[in-house]
Short mmCIF file of C-alpha atoms and ligand atoms in Angstrom, two decimals:
data_model
loop_
_atom_site.label_atom_id
_atom_site.label_comp_id
_atom_site.label_asym_id
_atom_site.label_seq_id
_atom_site.Cartn_x
_atom_site.Cartn_y
_atom_site.Cartn_z
CA UNK A 1011 -27.56 17.07 -61.44
CA UNK A 1012 -30.86 16.58 -63.31
CA UNK A 1013 -32.47 19.88 -62.43
CA UNK A 1014 -33.95 22.18 -65.12
CA UNK A 1015 -34.33 25.89 -64.65
CA UNK A 1016 -38.13 25.14 -64.30
CA UNK A 1017 -37.34 22.81 -61.35
CA UNK A 1018 -35.19 25.54 -59.74
CA UNK A 1019 -38.02 28.12 -60.19
CA UNK A 1020 -40.52 25.54 -58.80
CA UNK A 1021 -38.18 24.95 -55.84
CA UNK A 1022 -38.03 28.68 -55.19
CA UNK A 1023 -41.87 28.80 -55.43
CA UNK A 1024 -42.28 25.88 -53.21
CA UNK A 1025 -39.80 27.40 -50.72
CA UNK A 1026 -41.83 30.68 -50.67
CA UNK A 1027 -45.03 28.59 -50.26
CA UNK A 1028 -43.59 26.59 -47.39
CA UNK A 1029 -42.38 29.75 -45.70
CA UNK A 1030 -45.90 31.13 -46.00
CA UNK A 1031 -47.11 28.00 -44.18
CA UNK A 1032 -44.19 27.54 -41.68
CA UNK A 1033 -43.16 31.05 -40.86
CA UNK A 1034 -40.44 33.26 -42.38
CA UNK A 1035 -36.85 32.43 -43.10
CA UNK A 1036 -34.25 34.26 -45.11
CA UNK A 1037 -32.22 32.57 -47.85
CA UNK A 1038 -28.95 32.60 -46.18
CA UNK A 1039 -30.04 32.10 -42.58
CA UNK A 1040 -32.59 29.92 -40.99
CA UNK A 1041 -34.85 31.03 -38.15
CA UNK A 1042 -36.92 28.77 -36.08
CA UNK A 1043 -40.72 29.35 -36.20
CA UNK A 1044 -43.59 27.69 -34.43
CA UNK A 1045 -43.92 25.04 -37.01
CA UNK A 1046 -40.87 24.48 -39.18
CA UNK A 1047 -37.99 26.40 -40.80
CA UNK A 1048 -36.84 26.28 -44.33
CA UNK A 1049 -33.37 27.33 -45.41
CA UNK A 1050 -32.92 27.42 -49.23
CA UNK A 1051 -29.37 27.73 -50.41
CA UNK A 1052 -29.19 30.88 -52.57
CA UNK A 1053 -27.62 28.81 -55.38
CA UNK A 1054 -30.94 26.88 -55.80
CA UNK A 1055 -32.78 30.01 -56.89
CA UNK A 1056 -29.83 31.14 -59.14
CA UNK A 1057 -30.48 30.50 -62.78
CA UNK A 1058 -26.74 30.34 -63.51
CA UNK A 1059 -25.41 27.30 -65.23
CA UNK A 1060 -23.37 26.50 -62.04
CA UNK A 1061 -26.60 25.44 -60.25
CA UNK A 1062 -26.90 22.57 -62.65
CA UNK A 1063 -23.48 21.16 -61.41
CA UNK A 1064 -24.69 20.81 -57.77
CA UNK A 1065 -26.17 17.73 -56.32
CA UNK A 1066 -29.49 18.80 -54.73
CA UNK A 1067 -30.37 17.44 -51.37
CA UNK A 1068 -33.51 17.89 -49.19
CA UNK A 1069 -32.88 17.40 -45.40
CA UNK A 1070 -35.85 17.07 -43.02
CA UNK A 1071 -34.37 17.41 -39.55
CA UNK A 1072 -36.11 16.60 -36.30
CA UNK A 1073 -35.81 20.03 -34.77
CA UNK A 1074 -33.49 22.06 -32.58
CA UNK A 1075 -34.22 20.57 -29.12
CA UNK A 1076 -30.76 19.71 -27.93
CA UNK A 1077 -26.96 20.24 -28.24
CA UNK A 1078 -26.87 16.89 -29.92
CA UNK A 1079 -29.33 18.19 -32.68
CA UNK A 1080 -27.35 21.33 -33.19
CA UNK A 1081 -24.24 19.28 -33.81
CA UNK A 1082 -26.13 16.97 -36.16
CA UNK A 1083 -27.48 19.88 -38.19
CA UNK A 1084 -24.08 21.55 -38.38
CA UNK A 1085 -22.38 18.30 -39.56
CA UNK A 1086 -24.86 18.09 -42.50
CA UNK A 1087 -24.65 21.79 -43.38
CA UNK A 1088 -20.92 21.67 -43.25
CA UNK A 1089 -20.57 18.61 -45.49
CA UNK A 1090 -23.37 19.48 -47.96
CA UNK A 1091 -22.25 22.93 -48.71
CA UNK A 1092 -22.21 24.66 -52.12
CA UNK A 1093 -18.42 24.65 -52.14
CA UNK A 1094 -18.49 20.88 -51.68
CA UNK A 1095 -20.79 20.61 -54.75
CA UNK A 1096 -24.16 20.47 -53.04
CA UNK A 1097 -27.40 22.53 -52.98
CA UNK A 1098 -28.91 21.73 -49.62
CA UNK A 1099 -32.62 22.54 -48.80
CA UNK A 1100 -32.82 22.25 -44.99
CA UNK A 1101 -36.06 22.06 -43.02
CA UNK A 1102 -36.06 22.22 -39.18
CA UNK A 1103 -39.37 20.38 -38.42
CA UNK A 1104 -39.51 21.55 -34.87
CA UNK A 1105 -40.43 18.07 -33.55
CA UNK A 1106 -43.66 18.16 -35.66
CA UNK A 1107 -44.24 14.95 -37.53
CA UNK A 1108 -46.80 16.42 -39.86
CA UNK A 1109 -44.37 19.17 -40.83
CA UNK A 1110 -41.69 16.61 -41.45
CA UNK A 1111 -43.93 14.62 -43.90
CA UNK A 1112 -44.82 17.95 -45.63
CA UNK A 1113 -41.17 18.78 -45.92
CA UNK A 1114 -40.40 15.45 -47.58
CA UNK A 1115 -43.25 15.93 -50.03
CA UNK A 1116 -41.92 19.45 -50.87
CA UNK A 1117 -38.53 17.86 -51.73
CA UNK A 1118 -40.32 15.49 -54.03
CA UNK A 1119 -42.05 18.53 -55.74
CA UNK A 1120 -38.58 20.10 -56.03
CA UNK A 1121 -37.34 16.89 -57.61
CA UNK A 1122 -34.13 16.89 -55.55
CA UNK A 1123 -31.54 14.25 -56.24
CA UNK A 1124 -31.53 12.88 -52.62
CA UNK A 1125 -33.59 13.16 -49.51
CA UNK A 1126 -32.12 12.78 -45.99
CA UNK A 1127 -34.61 12.26 -43.11
CA UNK A 1128 -33.95 12.13 -39.39
CA UNK A 1129 -37.40 10.67 -38.45
CA UNK A 1130 -38.97 12.28 -35.38
CA UNK A 1131 -40.97 9.09 -34.77
CA UNK A 1132 -40.41 5.59 -36.13
CA UNK A 1133 -43.79 4.98 -37.66
CA UNK A 1134 -46.13 6.54 -40.28
CA UNK A 1135 -43.49 6.51 -43.08
CA UNK A 1136 -44.36 3.93 -45.70
CA UNK A 1137 -46.78 6.09 -47.76
CA UNK A 1138 -44.40 9.06 -48.16
CA UNK A 1139 -41.39 6.75 -48.77
CA UNK A 1140 -43.37 5.03 -51.52
CA UNK A 1141 -43.91 8.46 -53.01
CA UNK A 1142 -40.18 9.14 -52.91
CA UNK A 1143 -39.58 5.71 -54.55
CA UNK A 1144 -42.13 6.43 -57.26
CA UNK A 1145 -40.35 9.70 -57.91
CA UNK A 1146 -37.09 7.93 -58.18
CA UNK A 1147 -35.46 9.90 -55.33
CA UNK A 1148 -33.17 7.91 -53.03
CA UNK A 1149 -33.78 8.41 -49.28
CA UNK A 1150 -31.09 8.20 -46.67
CA UNK A 1151 -32.30 7.97 -43.02
CA UNK A 1152 -29.93 9.27 -40.34
CA UNK A 1153 -29.88 8.76 -36.59
CA UNK A 1154 -33.36 7.60 -35.49
CA UNK A 1155 -34.86 4.59 -37.31
CA UNK A 1156 -37.98 3.85 -39.30
CA UNK A 1157 -39.80 0.78 -38.20
CA UNK A 1158 -42.77 0.50 -40.60
CA UNK A 1159 -40.99 0.78 -44.04
CA UNK A 1160 -37.72 -0.25 -45.56
CA UNK A 1161 -38.17 1.91 -48.68
CA UNK A 1162 -34.93 3.84 -48.16
CA UNK A 1163 -31.49 3.23 -49.51
CA UNK A 1164 -29.33 3.41 -46.24
CA UNK A 1165 -29.59 4.31 -42.61
CA UNK A 1166 -26.60 5.84 -40.75
CA UNK A 1167 -26.86 5.93 -36.92
CA UNK A 1168 -26.56 4.42 -33.62
CA UNK A 1169 -27.72 1.27 -31.82
CA UNK A 1170 -29.95 2.87 -29.09
CA UNK A 1171 -30.66 -0.45 -27.34
CA UNK A 1172 -26.82 -0.89 -27.05
CA UNK A 1173 -26.59 2.49 -25.39
CA UNK A 1174 -29.30 1.53 -23.00
CA UNK A 1175 -27.65 -1.86 -22.27
CA UNK A 1176 -24.25 -0.08 -21.74
CA UNK A 1177 -25.85 2.25 -19.17
CA UNK A 1178 -27.43 -0.63 -17.32
CA UNK A 1179 -24.39 -2.84 -17.26
CA UNK A 1180 -22.25 0.09 -16.21
CA UNK A 1181 -24.70 0.86 -13.29
CA UNK A 1182 -24.67 -2.82 -12.23
CA UNK A 1183 -20.78 -2.78 -12.06
CA UNK A 1184 -20.53 0.71 -10.49
CA UNK A 1185 -23.22 -0.04 -7.72
CA UNK A 1186 -21.29 -3.29 -6.92
CA UNK A 1187 -18.04 -1.33 -6.65
CA UNK A 1188 -19.69 1.07 -4.27
CA UNK A 1189 -21.43 -1.53 -2.16
CA UNK A 1190 -24.90 -0.29 -3.28
CA UNK A 1191 -27.27 -3.20 -3.13
CA UNK A 1192 -30.65 -1.67 -3.81
CA UNK A 1193 -31.45 0.43 -7.03
CA UNK A 1194 -34.54 2.58 -7.13
CA UNK A 1195 -34.50 4.45 -10.39
CA UNK A 1196 -36.41 7.19 -12.22
CA UNK A 1197 -36.28 7.66 -16.01
CA UNK A 1198 -36.70 10.97 -17.79
CA UNK A 1199 -37.22 9.61 -21.27
CA UNK A 1200 -36.80 11.18 -24.73
CA UNK A 1201 -39.70 12.03 -27.09
CA UNK A 1202 -42.18 9.16 -26.87
CA UNK A 1203 -42.01 6.99 -30.02
CA UNK A 1204 -38.53 8.17 -31.08
CA UNK A 1205 -36.33 5.10 -31.72
CA UNK A 1206 -33.70 6.67 -29.38
CA UNK A 1207 -36.31 6.75 -26.60
CA UNK A 1208 -37.56 3.23 -27.29
CA UNK A 1209 -34.13 1.66 -27.57
CA UNK A 1210 -32.54 3.39 -24.45
CA UNK A 1211 -35.59 2.48 -22.39
CA UNK A 1212 -35.60 -1.19 -23.70
CA UNK A 1213 -31.85 -1.67 -23.11
CA UNK A 1214 -31.64 -0.20 -19.63
CA UNK A 1215 -34.84 -1.81 -18.39
CA UNK A 1216 -33.61 -5.23 -19.62
CA UNK A 1217 -30.65 -4.94 -17.25
CA UNK A 1218 -32.86 -3.53 -14.44
CA UNK A 1219 -35.28 -6.44 -14.64
CA UNK A 1220 -32.44 -9.00 -14.77
CA UNK A 1221 -31.03 -7.43 -11.57
CA UNK A 1222 -34.21 -6.88 -9.64
CA UNK A 1223 -34.01 -3.10 -9.66
CA UNK A 1224 -37.08 -1.02 -8.81
CA UNK A 1225 -38.24 1.25 -11.61
CA UNK A 1226 -40.33 4.01 -9.88
CA UNK A 1227 -41.41 5.98 -13.01
CA UNK A 1228 -40.66 6.95 -16.55
CA UNK A 1229 -41.99 10.22 -18.16
CA UNK A 1230 -41.33 11.93 -21.51
CA UNK A 1231 -38.85 14.89 -21.25
CA UNK A 1232 -38.87 15.47 -25.02
CA UNK A 1233 -35.00 15.59 -24.99
CA UNK A 1234 -35.13 19.23 -23.72
CA UNK A 1235 -33.64 20.87 -20.73
CA UNK A 1236 -37.03 22.35 -19.78
CA UNK A 1237 -38.68 18.93 -19.99
CA UNK A 1238 -35.93 17.41 -17.80
CA UNK A 1239 -36.36 20.09 -15.16
CA UNK A 1240 -40.17 20.05 -15.00
CA UNK A 1241 -40.25 16.18 -14.75
CA UNK A 1242 -37.51 16.18 -12.12
CA UNK A 1243 -39.34 18.78 -10.13
CA UNK A 1244 -42.37 16.51 -10.12
CA UNK A 1245 -40.23 13.44 -9.27
CA UNK A 1246 -38.61 15.30 -6.36
CA UNK A 1247 -42.06 15.83 -4.85
CA UNK A 1248 -43.60 12.42 -5.69
CA UNK A 1249 -40.55 10.23 -4.83
CA UNK A 1250 -38.79 12.24 -2.16
CA UNK A 1251 -36.32 10.07 -0.38
CA UNK A 1252 -37.24 7.00 -2.46
CA UNK A 1253 -34.80 7.14 -5.40
CA UNK A 1254 -31.03 6.79 -5.72
CA UNK A 1255 -30.66 6.67 -9.56
CA UNK A 1256 -31.92 9.13 -12.28
CA UNK A 1257 -31.58 8.13 -15.86
CA UNK A 1258 -31.81 11.05 -18.35
CA UNK A 1259 -32.05 10.04 -22.05
CA UNK A 1260 -30.01 12.96 -23.17
CA UNK A 1261 -27.63 15.58 -21.69
CA UNK A 1262 -30.11 18.45 -21.95
CA UNK A 1263 -32.67 16.65 -19.87
CA UNK A 1264 -29.81 15.96 -17.39
CA UNK A 1265 -29.06 19.64 -17.19
CA UNK A 1266 -32.65 20.37 -16.36
CA UNK A 1267 -32.77 17.49 -13.79
CA UNK A 1268 -29.66 18.98 -12.09
CA UNK A 1269 -31.36 22.34 -11.71
CA UNK A 1270 -34.43 20.75 -10.15
CA UNK A 1271 -32.34 18.59 -7.77
CA UNK A 1272 -30.24 21.62 -6.72
CA UNK A 1273 -33.42 23.56 -6.00
CA UNK A 1274 -34.71 20.56 -3.96
CA UNK A 1275 -31.50 20.21 -2.03
CA UNK A 1276 -30.87 16.71 -3.43
CA UNK A 1277 -27.18 15.79 -4.03
CA UNK A 1278 -26.18 13.88 -7.20
CA UNK A 1279 -23.17 12.69 -9.03
CA UNK A 1280 -20.01 11.00 -7.84
CA UNK A 1281 -20.13 12.73 -4.48
CA UNK A 1282 -23.93 12.88 -4.03
CA UNK A 1283 -26.83 10.67 -2.92
CA UNK A 1284 -28.20 10.12 -6.41
CA UNK A 1285 -26.41 8.53 -9.33
CA UNK A 1286 -27.07 10.58 -12.47
CA UNK A 1287 -26.81 8.74 -15.81
CA UNK A 1288 -27.05 10.59 -19.18
CA UNK A 1289 -26.81 9.92 -22.93
CA UNK A 1290 -25.36 11.87 -25.82
CA UNK A 1291 -22.08 12.86 -24.27
CA UNK A 1292 -22.07 16.30 -25.93
CA UNK A 1293 -19.25 18.80 -24.93
CA UNK A 1294 -21.50 20.39 -22.22
CA UNK A 1295 -22.41 16.94 -20.96
CA UNK A 1296 -18.76 15.91 -20.60
CA UNK A 1297 -18.10 19.11 -18.81
CA UNK A 1298 -20.65 18.03 -16.18
CA UNK A 1299 -18.98 14.61 -15.97
CA UNK A 1300 -15.69 16.35 -15.30
CA UNK A 1301 -17.49 18.42 -12.68
CA UNK A 1302 -18.50 15.08 -11.03
CA UNK A 1303 -22.22 15.93 -11.51
CA UNK A 1304 -23.02 13.43 -14.24
CA UNK A 1305 -21.91 10.01 -13.07
CA UNK A 1306 -21.48 8.46 -16.51
CA UNK A 1307 -22.45 9.62 -20.00
CA UNK A 1308 -23.19 7.24 -22.96
CA UNK A 1309 -22.39 8.74 -26.33
CA UNK A 1310 -24.63 8.94 -29.30
CA UNK A 1311 -22.54 10.19 -32.25
CA UNK A 1312 -24.30 13.05 -34.16
CA UNK A 1313 -21.73 13.47 -36.90
CA UNK A 1314 -23.42 11.27 -39.52
CA UNK A 1315 -22.98 13.53 -42.56
CA UNK A 1316 -19.51 12.27 -43.72
CA UNK A 1317 -20.97 8.76 -43.76
CA UNK A 1318 -24.03 9.95 -45.64
CA UNK A 1319 -21.78 11.68 -48.27
CA UNK A 1320 -20.13 8.29 -48.72
CA UNK A 1321 -23.46 6.69 -49.41
CA UNK A 1322 -24.23 9.47 -51.97
CA UNK A 1323 -20.87 9.07 -53.69
CA UNK A 1324 -21.40 5.35 -54.02
CA UNK A 1325 -24.81 6.02 -55.56
CA UNK A 1326 -23.42 8.72 -57.87
CA UNK A 1327 -20.87 6.03 -59.01
CA UNK A 1328 -23.58 3.59 -59.74
CA UNK A 1329 -22.69 1.39 -56.70
CA UNK A 1330 -24.85 -0.18 -53.93
CA UNK A 1331 -24.21 1.36 -50.54
CA UNK A 1332 -24.59 -0.53 -47.32
CA UNK A 1333 -28.17 -0.62 -45.95
CA UNK A 1334 -27.00 0.07 -42.38
CA UNK A 1335 -24.00 2.08 -41.16
CA UNK A 1336 -23.38 2.19 -37.52
CA UNK A 1337 -21.47 5.07 -35.78
CA UNK A 1338 -18.74 4.64 -33.30
CA UNK A 1339 -19.68 5.44 -29.70
CA UNK A 1340 -17.86 5.80 -26.41
CA UNK A 1341 -18.89 5.45 -22.79
CA UNK A 1342 -17.43 8.31 -20.65
CA UNK A 1343 -16.70 8.76 -16.97
CA UNK A 1344 -14.06 9.98 -14.56
CA UNK A 1345 -11.58 7.63 -13.13
CA UNK A 1346 -13.60 7.16 -9.96
CA UNK A 1347 -16.49 5.83 -12.04
CA UNK A 1348 -14.65 3.80 -14.57
CA UNK A 1349 -15.50 0.08 -13.98
CA UNK A 1350 -15.25 -3.03 -16.05
CA UNK A 1351 -18.47 -4.28 -17.73
CA UNK A 1352 -19.58 -6.24 -20.71
CA UNK A 1353 -22.62 -6.19 -23.04
CA UNK A 1354 -23.81 -9.65 -24.02
CA UNK A 1355 -20.41 -10.99 -22.95
CA UNK A 1356 -18.43 -8.43 -24.93
CA UNK A 1357 -16.05 -6.48 -22.73
CA UNK A 1358 -16.50 -2.67 -22.98
CA UNK A 1359 -13.85 0.05 -22.78
CA UNK A 1360 -14.62 3.26 -20.93
CA UNK A 1361 -13.13 6.58 -21.93
CA UNK A 1362 -11.86 8.82 -19.18
CA UNK A 1363 -12.98 12.39 -19.39
CA UNK A 1364 -10.12 14.78 -19.61
CA UNK A 1365 -9.62 18.35 -20.88
CA UNK A 1366 -8.36 16.97 -24.13
CA UNK A 1367 -11.43 14.63 -24.55
CA UNK A 1368 -13.75 17.53 -23.82
CA UNK A 1369 -11.95 19.79 -26.33
CA UNK A 1370 -12.27 17.11 -29.02
CA UNK A 1371 -15.95 16.42 -28.43
CA UNK A 1372 -18.78 17.64 -30.65
C1 GZL B 2668 -30.36 10.30 -30.75
C2 GZL B 2668 -31.08 11.52 -31.03
C3 GZL B 2668 -31.68 12.17 -29.79
C4 GZL B 2668 -30.46 12.64 -28.93
C5 GZL B 2668 -31.16 13.85 -28.40
O1 GZL B 2668 -29.82 9.60 -31.83
O2 GZL B 2668 -32.18 11.31 -31.97
O3 GZL B 2668 -32.45 13.22 -30.21
O4 GZL B 2668 -30.19 11.72 -27.92
C6 GZL B 2668 -31.88 14.40 -29.53
O5 GZL B 2668 -30.25 14.83 -27.82
O6 GZL B 2668 -32.79 15.37 -29.22
#
């Protein structure tokens, strides 16, 4: 709303400069390069009067590592479209924290109206958020959290520790229902230092410790299918015959773990020797729940953009948005694995995976 032609030309210059540093990307489509990807909406280089009517937004996204991430990116690009009145500068930071800080600084140079950040890791943010504050640009954090600064207007996301607690409490109830008295588990964690990894590990391990379960190992699978497969291949060798539960901190890691266990001749899921727990509950994950391969899937909702837009609309109207906005999440299983459990005394409802539920998922 406050952009001048000079700012638009500067944005175009910055975008070209970033592309030189991060690899190529056309205006209308974004390709992923080794470092990061920039997609400039063509309107932002257009000197027509209409570009002055658009709210300019810079979005520094984690990367493109998972189905969840794809849905998160699409949610933002669908909501913050030119036809909806926005000029979105999108940077895929390819899981590179330095590239993400560089992207935020480029948005400051472009003097955008708002900056959206999904922080790859939860620390190292106070300096650049101070720069955003000094530039008078409101920052909205989505999904993962920032632990070393509160210099942002709002955060929209999930309670990752609650997701971990839910998985732990479900396993306790499910194991009891199956007469399983001993739990020896392996964790394939998400990217080390990501608040999603920290919270899910903290929540699940809290239940494990309270119930005397044996944690054999936890390694970083980076939230990718390749990461899940390579770690599970190592686990199958190192812990052969010693584990009966695998906890994957997202569905893509679970897909990789499934391949590794198939190759090792290890059965898993509702009819197998190993209980397989996953997080995200993306469409493909729920399809594996329906196939009885993933025993239970704990949702993390990626569709934050509509809630972010409400924050921006509040700010545009001169109001004060909520500092924290929590997304609704569901815990999914087939009937055979739906058990009653509570989190901190609050009874939880499980959602049965049906064709309709899968069709409606993200
Ligand atoms: C969690 C999100 C995580 C997902 C993964 O909110 O940050 O990152 O669980 C994604 O699929 O890679």
